[in-house]
Short mmCIF file of C-alpha atoms in Angstrom, two decimals:
data_model
loop_
_atom_site.label_atom_id
_atom_site.label_comp_id
_atom_site.label_asym_id
_atom_site.label_seq_id
_atom_site.Cartn_x
_atom_site.Cartn_y
_atom_site.Cartn_z
CA MET B 36 3.56 -2.57 -20.88
CA LYS B 37 4.88 -6.07 -20.20
CA PHE B 38 4.85 -7.75 -16.63
CA GLU B 39 6.40 -11.07 -16.33
CA LEU B 40 5.79 -13.72 -13.44
CA ASN B 41 7.55 -17.07 -13.06
CA ALA B 42 5.71 -19.60 -11.04
CA GLY B 43 7.57 -22.99 -10.82
CA ASP B 44 8.16 -24.42 -14.56
CA VAL B 45 5.44 -21.57 -16.04
CA CYS B 46 6.55 -18.28 -17.25
CA VAL B 47 3.51 -15.64 -17.71
CA SER B 48 4.01 -12.38 -19.49
CA LEU B 49 1.18 -9.79 -19.81
CA TYR B 50 0.95 -7.31 -22.36
CA GLU B 51 -1.34 -4.11 -22.75
CA CYS B 52 -2.75 -3.85 -26.35
CA ASP B 53 -4.13 -0.62 -27.61
CA SER B 54 -7.12 -1.86 -29.05
CA ARG B 55 -9.39 -5.28 -29.02
CA SER B 56 -8.92 -5.94 -32.60
CA GLU B 57 -5.04 -5.81 -31.88
CA LEU B 58 -5.58 -8.18 -28.99
CA GLU B 59 -7.78 -10.55 -30.97
CA GLU B 60 -5.00 -10.30 -34.06
CA ARG B 61 -1.91 -11.49 -31.55
CA LEU B 62 -4.25 -13.89 -30.01
CA ARG B 63 -5.25 -15.21 -33.50
CA ARG B 64 -1.48 -15.98 -33.97
CA VAL B 65 -0.77 -18.27 -31.05
CA ASP B 66 -4.54 -19.81 -31.19
CA GLY B 67 -5.53 -18.03 -27.60
CA VAL B 68 -9.01 -17.14 -26.25
CA VAL B 69 -10.24 -13.64 -25.03
CA LEU B 70 -11.92 -13.46 -21.73
CA LEU B 71 -14.12 -10.85 -21.38
CA ASP B 72 -17.01 -9.58 -18.84
CA GLU B 73 -20.19 -9.45 -20.98
CA GLU B 74 -21.89 -7.11 -18.65
CA GLN B 75 -18.94 -4.42 -18.93
CA SER B 76 -17.92 -3.10 -22.08
CA GLY B 77 -13.93 -2.76 -22.24
CA SER B 78 -11.49 -0.28 -22.91
CA ARG B 79 -8.42 -1.90 -22.08
CA PHE B 80 -7.21 -5.08 -23.23
CA VAL B 81 -4.35 -7.33 -21.83
CA LEU B 82 -2.97 -10.33 -23.58
CA VAL B 83 -1.37 -13.05 -21.31
CA GLU B 84 1.18 -15.60 -22.50
CA VAL B 85 2.02 -18.43 -20.62
CA GLN B 86 5.15 -20.62 -21.80
CA ARG B 87 6.80 -23.61 -19.96
CA CYS B 88 10.06 -22.23 -18.84
CA GLY B 89 12.84 -23.34 -21.32
CA GLY B 90 10.25 -24.60 -23.62
CA GLU B 91 9.20 -23.41 -27.13
CA GLU B 92 5.46 -23.72 -26.81
CA VAL B 93 3.24 -20.70 -25.96
CA ARG B 94 -0.29 -20.51 -24.79
CA ALA B 95 -2.26 -17.41 -24.82
CA TRP B 96 -5.38 -15.59 -23.54
CA GLY B 97 -6.70 -11.72 -23.59
CA MET B 98 -8.55 -9.95 -21.13
CA ASP B 99 -11.26 -6.95 -22.35
CA ILE B 100 -11.36 -4.99 -18.83
CA VAL B 101 -13.18 -1.68 -18.14
CA GLU B 102 -10.84 1.46 -17.28
CA HIS B 103 -12.20 1.91 -13.67
CA GLY B 104 -10.72 0.24 -10.61
CA PRO B 105 -7.73 -1.32 -9.89
CA SER B 106 -5.59 -3.04 -12.49
CA PRO B 107 -6.19 -6.74 -13.08
CA GLN B 108 -4.62 -8.97 -10.50
CA MET B 109 -3.28 -12.56 -11.06
CA VAL B 110 -2.53 -14.96 -8.16
CA VAL B 111 -1.12 -18.48 -8.53
CA HIS B 112 -3.74 -21.26 -7.51
CA GLY B 113 -2.53 -24.25 -5.68
CA GLU B 114 -2.14 -26.20 -8.95
CA GLU B 115 0.82 -25.37 -11.07
CA CYS B 116 -1.53 -24.12 -14.13
CA LEU B 117 -4.22 -22.48 -12.59
CA ARG B 118 -4.40 -18.91 -11.80
CA TRP B 119 -6.95 -16.53 -10.33
CA VAL B 120 -7.58 -13.63 -12.10
CA ALA B 121 -9.54 -10.45 -10.77
CA PHE B 122 -10.87 -7.25 -12.59
CA GLY B 123 -13.62 -4.89 -12.43
CA SER B 124 -16.29 -6.90 -10.95
CA SER B 125 -15.31 -10.29 -12.14
CA LEU B 126 -12.91 -13.22 -10.61
CA TRP B 127 -11.65 -16.04 -13.11
CA LEU B 128 -10.22 -19.16 -12.42
CA VAL B 129 -8.36 -19.78 -15.32
CA ASP B 130 -6.29 -22.70 -16.61
CA VAL B 131 -3.71 -20.70 -17.97
CA TRP B 132 -1.94 -23.55 -20.01
CA GLU B 133 -5.06 -24.90 -21.55
CA ALA B 134 -6.21 -21.32 -22.32
CA ARG B 135 -9.80 -22.17 -20.78
CA VAL B 136 -11.98 -20.69 -18.35
CA VAL B 137 -12.48 -23.12 -15.04
CA LYS B 138 -14.87 -21.10 -12.95
CA TYR B 139 -16.04 -17.48 -13.45
CA ASN B 140 -17.66 -15.57 -10.69
CA ARG B 141 -19.39 -12.03 -10.69
CA LEU B 142 -18.76 -9.97 -7.75
CA ASP B 143 -21.14 -7.79 -6.28
CA CYS B 144 -19.28 -4.81 -6.60
CA VAL B 145 -15.50 -3.76 -7.93
CA PHE B 146 -12.27 -5.77 -6.35
CA TRP B 147 -9.43 -4.29 -4.62
CA ASP B 148 -7.15 -7.07 -3.98
CA ILE B 149 -6.71 -10.79 -4.07
CA VAL B 150 -5.24 -12.57 -1.23
CA ARG B 151 -4.17 -16.38 -1.60
CA MET B 152 -5.43 -18.75 1.10
CA ASP B 153 -4.03 -22.50 1.50
CA SER B 154 -5.23 -25.22 -0.70
CA GLY B 155 -5.74 -23.13 -4.06
CA ALA B 156 -8.49 -21.00 -2.19
CA ALA B 157 -8.57 -17.20 -2.71
CA ALA B 158 -10.05 -14.33 -0.73
CA VAL B 159 -11.10 -11.38 -2.69
CA VAL B 160 -11.30 -7.76 -1.07
CA HIS B 161 -13.62 -5.62 -2.70
CA GLU B 162 -15.64 -2.44 -1.61
CA LEU B 163 -18.10 -4.19 0.34
CA GLY B 164 -15.62 -6.62 2.46
CA VAL B 165 -14.01 -9.52 1.68
CA THR B 166 -15.35 -13.14 -0.15
CA ALA B 167 -13.28 -16.20 0.16
CA TYR B 168 -13.61 -18.91 -2.80
CA ASP B 169 -12.25 -22.53 -2.37
CA ALA B 170 -10.10 -24.17 -5.08
CA ALA B 171 -12.82 -24.95 -7.14
CA GLY B 172 -14.28 -21.37 -7.48
CA GLU B 173 -17.27 -21.81 -5.12
CA ARG B 174 -18.08 -19.28 -2.63
CA LEU B 175 -17.06 -20.08 1.00
CA TRP B 176 -17.55 -17.41 3.24
CA ASP B 177 -18.20 -13.41 3.38
CA VAL B 178 -16.93 -10.50 5.72
CA SER B 179 -18.90 -7.56 5.46
CA GLY B 180 -20.10 -4.32 7.20
CA SER B 181 -22.87 -2.03 7.41
CA ASP B 182 -20.78 0.71 5.28
CA MET B 183 -18.12 0.56 2.45
CA LEU B 184 -14.84 -1.02 3.11
CA ALA B 185 -12.11 1.81 4.11
CA GLY B 186 -9.16 -0.56 4.42
CA PHE B 187 -7.55 -3.83 5.36
CA GLU B 188 -4.81 -5.67 6.78
CA VAL B 189 -3.64 -9.31 6.28
CA GLU B 190 -1.52 -10.69 9.07
CA ASP B 191 -0.91 -14.11 10.83
CA GLU B 192 -3.39 -15.71 8.41
CA ARG B 193 -6.24 -13.30 9.25
CA ILE B 194 -7.83 -10.37 7.56
CA LEU B 195 -9.17 -7.37 9.25
CA CYS B 196 -11.68 -5.32 7.58
CA ARG B 197 -12.09 -1.58 8.75
CA PHE B 198 -15.28 -0.11 7.22
CA ASP B 199 -16.23 3.88 6.81
CA ASP B 200 -18.49 3.86 9.96
CA GLY B 201 -15.50 2.84 12.21
CA THR B 202 -16.54 -0.74 12.77
CA SER B 203 -14.44 -3.57 11.96
CA ALA B 204 -14.55 -7.25 11.44
CA GLU B 205 -11.61 -10.24 11.53
CA ARG B 206 -11.67 -13.58 9.63
CA LYS B 207 -9.37 -16.30 9.67
CA LEU B 208 -8.08 -17.21 6.26
CA SER B 209 -9.00 -20.63 6.10
CA VAL B 210 -11.08 -23.11 4.19
#
């Protein structure tokens, strides 16, 4: 499987590998690093290659991820080479060009989606609601209810959360 994302002058490709050893071997060839959630044993392995569009130099990093939950998602940060990456119960702020983790956040539950906010911030939608992080990866605010999240909508820079008990909560997507 291959997925490509072009953002500015950086091209990002995602490849799914069959095993951790295949991922590590491919990363060794390009001097990459593996991102993994120490608390969860992985069963899916994704190689991420980053190249300056039109350039020869390639940087790479890999993710060791669990099988349950949504597929990993990557959202462009406000800065050119930074990306928000979410999978399982983890949120990473990654410098894709330097192949290094800038900030790691452990979520209280499994993520559903990432919503890009202004100034490089991101809101992570998860089973219990929404948690927003600033551009440095620090927690800003939470939206939660007394039950599990049933659904959400983003409209006019606001997020509306609907919970299983019939209640709802709304928040402006701002820092």
